[in-house]
Coordinates of N, CA, C and O in Angstrom, one line a residue:
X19 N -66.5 49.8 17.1 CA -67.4 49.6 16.0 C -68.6 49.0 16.5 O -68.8 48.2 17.4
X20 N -69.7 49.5 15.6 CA -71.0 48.8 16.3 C -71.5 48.1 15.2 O -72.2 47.1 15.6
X21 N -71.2 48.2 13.8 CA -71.8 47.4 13.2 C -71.4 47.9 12.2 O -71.3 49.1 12.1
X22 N -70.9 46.8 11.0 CA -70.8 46.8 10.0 C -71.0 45.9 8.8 O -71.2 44.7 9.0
X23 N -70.9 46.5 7.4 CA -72.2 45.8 6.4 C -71.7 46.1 5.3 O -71.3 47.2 5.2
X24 N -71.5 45.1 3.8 CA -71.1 45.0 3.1 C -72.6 45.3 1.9 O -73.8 45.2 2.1
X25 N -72.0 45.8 1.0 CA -72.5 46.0 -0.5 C -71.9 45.1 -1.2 O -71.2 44.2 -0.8
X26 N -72.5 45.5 -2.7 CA -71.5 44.2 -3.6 C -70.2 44.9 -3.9 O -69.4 44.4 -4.7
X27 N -69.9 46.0 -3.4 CA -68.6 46.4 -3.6 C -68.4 47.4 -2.2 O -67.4 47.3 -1.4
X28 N -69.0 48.1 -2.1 CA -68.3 49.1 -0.5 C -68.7 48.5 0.3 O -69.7 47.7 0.0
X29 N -68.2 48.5 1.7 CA -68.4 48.7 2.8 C -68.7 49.9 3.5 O -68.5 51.1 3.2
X30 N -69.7 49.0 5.1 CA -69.9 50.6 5.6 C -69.7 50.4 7.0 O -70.3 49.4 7.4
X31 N -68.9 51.2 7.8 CA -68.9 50.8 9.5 C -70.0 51.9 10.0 O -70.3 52.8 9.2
X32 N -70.5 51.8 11.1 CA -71.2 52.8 11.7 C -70.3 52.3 13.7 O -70.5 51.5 14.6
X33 N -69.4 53.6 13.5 CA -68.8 53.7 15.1 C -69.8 54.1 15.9 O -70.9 54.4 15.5
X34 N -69.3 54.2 17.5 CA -69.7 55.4 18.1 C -69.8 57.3 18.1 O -70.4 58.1 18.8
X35 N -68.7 57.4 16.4 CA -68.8 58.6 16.9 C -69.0 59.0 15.0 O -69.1 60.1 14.5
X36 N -69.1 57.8 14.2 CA -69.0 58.6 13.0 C -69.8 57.0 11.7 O -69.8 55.8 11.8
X37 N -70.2 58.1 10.4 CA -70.4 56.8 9.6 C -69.0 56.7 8.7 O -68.4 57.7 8.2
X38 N -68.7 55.5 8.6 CA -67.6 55.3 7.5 C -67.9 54.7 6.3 O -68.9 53.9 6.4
X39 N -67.4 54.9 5.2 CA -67.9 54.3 4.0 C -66.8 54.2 3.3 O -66.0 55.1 3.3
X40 N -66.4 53.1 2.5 CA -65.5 52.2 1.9 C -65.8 51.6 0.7 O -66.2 50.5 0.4
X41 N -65.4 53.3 -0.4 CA -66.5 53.1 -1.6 C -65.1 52.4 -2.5 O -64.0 52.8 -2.3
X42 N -65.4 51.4 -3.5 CA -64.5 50.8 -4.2 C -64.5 50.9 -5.5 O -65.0 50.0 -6.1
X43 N -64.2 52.1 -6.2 CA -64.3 52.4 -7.2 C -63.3 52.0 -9.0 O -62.2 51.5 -8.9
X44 N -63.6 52.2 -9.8 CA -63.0 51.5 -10.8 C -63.6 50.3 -11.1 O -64.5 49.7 -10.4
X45 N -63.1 49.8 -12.5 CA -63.4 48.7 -13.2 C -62.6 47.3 -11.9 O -63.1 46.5 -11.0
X46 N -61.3 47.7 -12.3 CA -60.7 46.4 -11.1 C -60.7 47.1 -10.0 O -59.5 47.6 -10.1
X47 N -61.3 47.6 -8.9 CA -61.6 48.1 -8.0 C -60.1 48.3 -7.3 O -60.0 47.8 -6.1
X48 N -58.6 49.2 -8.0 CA -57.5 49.3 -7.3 C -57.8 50.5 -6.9 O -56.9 50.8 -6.0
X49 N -58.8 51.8 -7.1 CA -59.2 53.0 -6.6 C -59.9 53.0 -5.5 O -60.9 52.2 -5.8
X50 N -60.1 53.4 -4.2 CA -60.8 53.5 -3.3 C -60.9 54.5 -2.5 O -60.0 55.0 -1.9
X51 N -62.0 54.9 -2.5 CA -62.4 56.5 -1.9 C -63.0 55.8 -0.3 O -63.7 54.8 0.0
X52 N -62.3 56.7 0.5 CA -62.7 56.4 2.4 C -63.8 57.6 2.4 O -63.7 58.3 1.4
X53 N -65.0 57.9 3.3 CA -65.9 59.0 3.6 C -66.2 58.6 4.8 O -67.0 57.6 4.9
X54 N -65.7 59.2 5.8 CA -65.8 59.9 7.6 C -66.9 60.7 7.8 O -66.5 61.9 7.8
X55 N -68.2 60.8 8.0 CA -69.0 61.7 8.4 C -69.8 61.5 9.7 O -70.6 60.7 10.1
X56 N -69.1 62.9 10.5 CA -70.0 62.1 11.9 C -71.6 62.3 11.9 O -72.1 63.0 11.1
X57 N -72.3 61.7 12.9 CA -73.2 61.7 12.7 C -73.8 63.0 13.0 O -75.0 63.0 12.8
X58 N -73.4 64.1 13.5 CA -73.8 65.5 14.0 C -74.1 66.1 12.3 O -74.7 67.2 12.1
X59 N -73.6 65.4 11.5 CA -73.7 66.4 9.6 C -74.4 65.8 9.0 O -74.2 66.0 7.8
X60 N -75.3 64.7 9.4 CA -75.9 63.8 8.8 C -77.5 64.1 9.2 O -78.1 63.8 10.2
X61 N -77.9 64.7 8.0 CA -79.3 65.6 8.2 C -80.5 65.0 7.7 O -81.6 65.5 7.8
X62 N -80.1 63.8 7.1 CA -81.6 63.1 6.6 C -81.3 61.9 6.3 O -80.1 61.7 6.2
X63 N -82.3 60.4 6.2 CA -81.6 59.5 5.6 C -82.6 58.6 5.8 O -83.4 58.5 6.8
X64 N -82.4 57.6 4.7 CA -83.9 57.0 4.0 C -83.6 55.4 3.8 O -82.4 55.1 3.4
X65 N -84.4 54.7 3.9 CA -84.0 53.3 3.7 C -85.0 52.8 2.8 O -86.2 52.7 3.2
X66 N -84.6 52.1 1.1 CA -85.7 51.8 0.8 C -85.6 50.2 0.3 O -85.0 49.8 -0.7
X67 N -86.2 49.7 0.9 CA -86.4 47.7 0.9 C -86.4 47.5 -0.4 O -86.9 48.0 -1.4
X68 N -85.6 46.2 -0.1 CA -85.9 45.6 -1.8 C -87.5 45.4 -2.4 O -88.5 45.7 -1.8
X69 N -87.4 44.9 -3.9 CA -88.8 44.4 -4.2 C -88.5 42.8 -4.6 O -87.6 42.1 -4.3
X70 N -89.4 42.8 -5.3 CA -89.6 41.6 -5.6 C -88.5 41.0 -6.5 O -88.0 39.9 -6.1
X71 N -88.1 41.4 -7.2 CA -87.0 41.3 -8.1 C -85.2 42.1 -8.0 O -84.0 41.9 -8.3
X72 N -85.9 43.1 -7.3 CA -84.9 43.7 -6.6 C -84.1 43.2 -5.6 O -84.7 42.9 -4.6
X73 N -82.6 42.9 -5.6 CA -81.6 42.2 -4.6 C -81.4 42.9 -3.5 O -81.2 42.5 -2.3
X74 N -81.5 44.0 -3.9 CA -80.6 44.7 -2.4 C -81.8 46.1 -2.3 O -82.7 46.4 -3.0
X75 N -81.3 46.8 -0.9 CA -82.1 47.8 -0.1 C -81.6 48.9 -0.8 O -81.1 48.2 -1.7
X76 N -81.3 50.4 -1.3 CA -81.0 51.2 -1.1 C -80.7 52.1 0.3 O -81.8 52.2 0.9
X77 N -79.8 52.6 1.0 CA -79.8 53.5 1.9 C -79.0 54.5 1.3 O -78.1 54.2 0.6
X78 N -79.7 56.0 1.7 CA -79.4 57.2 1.6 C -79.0 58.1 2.5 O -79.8 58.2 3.5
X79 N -78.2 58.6 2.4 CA -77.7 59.9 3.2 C -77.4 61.2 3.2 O -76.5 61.7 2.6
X80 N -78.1 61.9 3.8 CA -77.9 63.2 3.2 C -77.1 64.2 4.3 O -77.5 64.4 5.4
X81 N -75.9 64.7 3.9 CA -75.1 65.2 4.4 C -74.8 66.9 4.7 O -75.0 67.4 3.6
X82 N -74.5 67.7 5.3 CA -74.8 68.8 5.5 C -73.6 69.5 4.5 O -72.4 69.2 4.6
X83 N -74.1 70.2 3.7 CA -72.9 70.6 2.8 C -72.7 70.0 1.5 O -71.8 70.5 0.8
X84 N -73.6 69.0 1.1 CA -73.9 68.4 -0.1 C -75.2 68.2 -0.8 O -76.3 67.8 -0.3
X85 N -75.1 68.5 -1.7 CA -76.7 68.7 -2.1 C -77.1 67.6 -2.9 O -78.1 67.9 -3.6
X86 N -76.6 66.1 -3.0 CA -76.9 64.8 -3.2 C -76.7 63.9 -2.2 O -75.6 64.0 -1.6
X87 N -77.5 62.8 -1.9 CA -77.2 62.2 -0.7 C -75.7 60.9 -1.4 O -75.2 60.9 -2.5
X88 N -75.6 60.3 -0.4 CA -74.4 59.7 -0.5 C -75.9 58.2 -0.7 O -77.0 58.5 -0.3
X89 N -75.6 56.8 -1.3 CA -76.1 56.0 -1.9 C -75.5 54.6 -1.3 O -74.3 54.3 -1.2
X90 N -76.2 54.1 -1.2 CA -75.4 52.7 -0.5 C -76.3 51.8 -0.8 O -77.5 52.0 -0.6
X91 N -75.9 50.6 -1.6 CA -76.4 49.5 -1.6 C -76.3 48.2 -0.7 O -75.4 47.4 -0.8
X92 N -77.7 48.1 0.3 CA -77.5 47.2 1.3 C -78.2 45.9 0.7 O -79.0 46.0 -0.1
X93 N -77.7 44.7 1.3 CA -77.7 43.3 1.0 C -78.6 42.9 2.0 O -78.4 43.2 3.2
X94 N -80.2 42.0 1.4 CA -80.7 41.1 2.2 C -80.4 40.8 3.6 O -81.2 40.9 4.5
X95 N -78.8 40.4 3.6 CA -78.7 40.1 4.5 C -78.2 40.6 5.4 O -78.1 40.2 6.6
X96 N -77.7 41.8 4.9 CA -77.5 42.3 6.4 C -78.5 43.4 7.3 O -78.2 44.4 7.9
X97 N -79.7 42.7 7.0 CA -81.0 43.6 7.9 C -80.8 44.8 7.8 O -80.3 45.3 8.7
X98 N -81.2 45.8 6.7 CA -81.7 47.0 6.5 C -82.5 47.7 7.7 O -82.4 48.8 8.1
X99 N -83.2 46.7 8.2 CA -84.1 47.6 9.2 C -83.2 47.2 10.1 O -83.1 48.4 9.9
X100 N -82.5 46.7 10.9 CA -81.6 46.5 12.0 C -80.6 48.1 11.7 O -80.2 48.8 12.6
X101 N -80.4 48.3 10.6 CA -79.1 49.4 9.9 C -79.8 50.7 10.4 O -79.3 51.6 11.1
X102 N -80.9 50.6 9.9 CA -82.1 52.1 10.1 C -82.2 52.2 11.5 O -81.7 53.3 11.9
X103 N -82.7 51.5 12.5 CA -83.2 51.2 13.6 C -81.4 52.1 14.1 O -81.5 53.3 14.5
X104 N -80.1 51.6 14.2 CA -78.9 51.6 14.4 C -78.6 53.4 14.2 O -78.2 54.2 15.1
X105 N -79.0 53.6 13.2 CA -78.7 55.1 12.3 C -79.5 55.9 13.1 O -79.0 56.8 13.8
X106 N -81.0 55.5 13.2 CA -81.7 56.3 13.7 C -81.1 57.0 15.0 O -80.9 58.2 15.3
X107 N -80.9 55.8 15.7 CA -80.7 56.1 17.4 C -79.2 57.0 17.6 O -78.9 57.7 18.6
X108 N -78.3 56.7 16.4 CA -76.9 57.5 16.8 C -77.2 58.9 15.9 O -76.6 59.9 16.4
X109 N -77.7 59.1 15.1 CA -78.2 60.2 14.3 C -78.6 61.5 15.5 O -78.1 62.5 15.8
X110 N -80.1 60.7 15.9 CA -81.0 61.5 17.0 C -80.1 61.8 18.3 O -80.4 62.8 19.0
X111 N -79.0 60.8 18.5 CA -78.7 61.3 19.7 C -77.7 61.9 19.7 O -77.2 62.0 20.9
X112 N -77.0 62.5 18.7 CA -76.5 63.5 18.5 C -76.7 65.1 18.2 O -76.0 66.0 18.0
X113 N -77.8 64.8 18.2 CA -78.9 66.2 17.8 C -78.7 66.9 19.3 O -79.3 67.9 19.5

C-alpha cells in the first residue's frame, strides 16, 4: 500500500497496482460496498480544494465503462494535493 486516506465515512487505499475504495453505505453504516479499479481504467480525474467554508476536497474519478465519475470526499488533512500528485504519477505510468 502506498497511501491511504479517510473521508467522513469511506476510505480509500491507492496500491501499486490498483485504487481501492471503502464506500460505507446506509444510515448505520452495516452496508458496505468494496471498488477495485486498476489504474490502467482510470481515464480522468480531478481534484477540487476546499473553500472557505467548505471542510473537505472533492476527488473525482472517472472510470472506463461508466459514465459518472466515482466521488470521494477528502479531509484537510490528508493533503489533497499530496493524493493528486500520488494518482497522477500511478495513473500516467500505467498508460
Amino acid at each position: 500500500m502506498l497511501a491511504a486516506f479517510r473521508s467522513l465515512r469511506d476510505t480509500a487505499f491507492l496500491t501499486n497496482l490498483r485504487f481501492v475504495l471503502v464506500d460505507v453505505q446506509g444510515i448505520t453504516g452495516s452496508k458496505i460496498a468494496f471498488r477495485s479499479v486498476p489504474y490502467r481504467s482510470i481515464t480522468g480525474f480531478s481534484v477540487e480544494s476546499a473553500g472557505t467554508f467548505d471542510l473537505d476536497s472533492d476527488l473525482h474519478l472517472w472510470v472506463t465503462g461508466q459514465a459518472t465519475p466515482m466521488v470521494l470526499k477528502v479531509s484537510r488533512n490528508a493533503d489533497p494535493a499530496a493524493i493528486q500528485r500520488l494518482l497522477a504519477e500511478l495513473v500516467l505510468a500505467k498508460r
